[in-house]
Amino acid sequence: MFTDWDCLACHVTVRNRRTLNRQTALNNSRWIYQNFSGWVGVSDVAETLNYVIKKPCPLLQDNLVSDQLRIADLGRLIGADSNASKAKRGVAQIAPNSRILPVVQFDTKRWDSIDVDINFIDRKIIRSKELPIQNLKAEIYLNNRQLSLIPLTFGIAGGIWSIPSSLIDGSPKTIKAEISLSARHLKTKQLFTTLESTHTSLGEINRQALIGVGNSVGALLANSNGELKTLANKGAISKCILDAAGLNIGNVAPTKLFGDKQGELNCLAGDFAITNGIMQVKTFLLDIDDAIITVSGEINLANEILTLNIMPKSKGPRLMSLRSPLYISGTFKNPNVGVWIRQR
C-alpha cells in the first residue's frame, strides 16, 4: 500500500531470527516467517508472517505484537515527520499550516494488488506531545479493495475507546467510509494534563456514527453525515471545558463566566447532528453550581469554521461576571472568543 519506498529510511535491529518455511499446495504456495523480533529505534516488534501466493492476488497474514511503539521511530514511514520534511522529499503535507484536518489523499490504486489479514496488539504507543495510547488491539482486513478494522480498541486517558466497525471502500474513484465510535469512562484530568483542578472528571462519548465520501480525512468529514452524543460529570468547568476545546481563552472566558472562581461541573450533555459536513448543535448543556450554560450554533467541518454562541443563566440571585453571551468564531486553527455587545 506504500508507493514511496525510495524515500523511506528505517533501521531495524534484529533480536531474533527463527525459521523461514515454505509450504506448497495444489493451487498456491505459502511462505511462513516465524517468530521474528527486533527494534526500530526504541520500538520493539515481534511477529509471524504468512505470505500466500494465490489468485487473483496474494494474501499477507501477520500477527504483530509490540510492547512499546514510539511514533518518532517510524517517522517518514507513516508520515509522522514535519511538513517541512515532507516538502523536502516531495511528499504531500498531512494538513496545511492553516488547517487541522488531514488533507493528504488516500492512494487506493494498489489496493487490489494484495489481500491483508493482520492481527495487531500494542501495549503502549508513545507520541511526542499527545497522550500515550495503551493496549491497542486491531484486526485489519483488506479484501477486494475494501479496508476494514473489526474491531479496533485502545485505552487513553483512563478510558476505553472502541471502533466496533469501520469500512473504507476503495473500489470507486472517490472513497466511501463508514465509521462508528464509542468511548467510556474517560478521565478529564488525564485527557487534559494541563488542568490545575485536582478533581477527576468522567466522561463518555456514547455514540459517534459517520458516513462520508472523499479521498482524504478532511474530504470525508467535509461531506459526512451522522451524529455525535457526549456525556460528562464530576468535574470542574473552567479549565475542563474551555481548555478541552483547545481554545486560547484560558484566562479570558473563565473570568467572564465565573469571575476568579472555577465552577464545579455537575453534568455536561451534548447532542450533535452532522449533515453534509455541518455539525449542528441540537443540545449542549453545562450544569455547574452557579449556572446552567447552553451552547448553540454550528461547526463547519469542510471549512473548519466555528460559529457558536454560549449563553449562561444564573441559578441564584448572585450576579455572574458575564452580562452578555459569549461567541466563538474563527477557524479550528485560529479560534476567536469574545462577548456579544448588546445593541441599544
JSON list of N, CA and C in Angstrom, two decimals, residues 324 339-344:
[
{"chain": "A", "resi": 324, "resn": "SER", "atom": "N", "xyz": [-23.40, 39.43, 29.03]},
{"chain": "A", "resi": 324, "resn": "SER", "atom": "CA", "xyz": [-23.77, 39.16, 27.65]},
{"chain": "A", "resi": 324, "resn": "SER", "atom": "C", "xyz": [-23.23, 37.79, 27.27]},
{"chain": "A", "resi": 339, "resn": "VAL", "atom": "N", "xyz": [-17.26, 38.69, 23.53]},
{"chain": "A", "resi": 339, "resn": "VAL", "atom": "CA", "xyz": [-18.54, 38.93, 24.18]},
{"chain": "A", "resi": 339, "resn": "VAL", "atom": "C", "xyz": [-19.44, 39.68, 23.22]},
{"chain": "A", "resi": 340, "resn": "TRP", "atom": "N", "xyz": [-20.68, 39.17, 23.08]},
{"chain": "A", "resi": 340, "resn": "TRP", "atom": "CA", "xyz": [-21.65, 39.88, 22.27]},
{"chain": "A", "resi": 340, "resn": "TRP", "atom": "C", "xyz": [-21.95, 41.24, 22.90]},
{"chain": "A", "resi": 341, "resn": "ILE", "atom": "N", "xyz": [-21.90, 42.28, 22.11]},
{"chain": "A", "resi": 341, "resn": "ILE", "atom": "CA", "xyz": [-22.22, 43.63, 22.58]},
{"chain": "A", "resi": 341, "resn": "ILE", "atom": "C", "xyz": [-23.69, 43.91, 22.30]},
{"chain": "A", "resi": 342, "resn": "ARG", "atom": "N", "xyz": [-24.42, 44.17, 23.36]},
{"chain": "A", "resi": 342, "resn": "ARG", "atom": "CA", "xyz": [-25.85, 44.45, 23.18]},
{"chain": "A", "resi": 342, "resn": "ARG", "atom": "C", "xyz": [-26.05, 45.79, 22.45]},
{"chain": "A", "resi": 343, "resn": "GLN", "atom": "N", "xyz": [-26.92, 45.77, 21.47]},
{"chain": "A", "resi": 343, "resn": "GLN", "atom": "CA", "xyz": [-27.22, 46.99, 20.72]},
{"chain": "A", "resi": 343, "resn": "GLN", "atom": "C", "xyz": [-28.29, 47.80, 21.45]},
{"chain": "A", "resi": 344, "resn": "ARG", "atom": "N", "xyz": [-28.05, 49.06, 21.61]},
{"chain": "A", "resi": 344, "resn": "ARG", "atom": "CA", "xyz": [-29.03, 49.93, 22.27]},
{"chain": "A", "resi": 344, "resn": "ARG", "atom": "C", "xyz": [-29.98, 50.53, 21.25]}
]
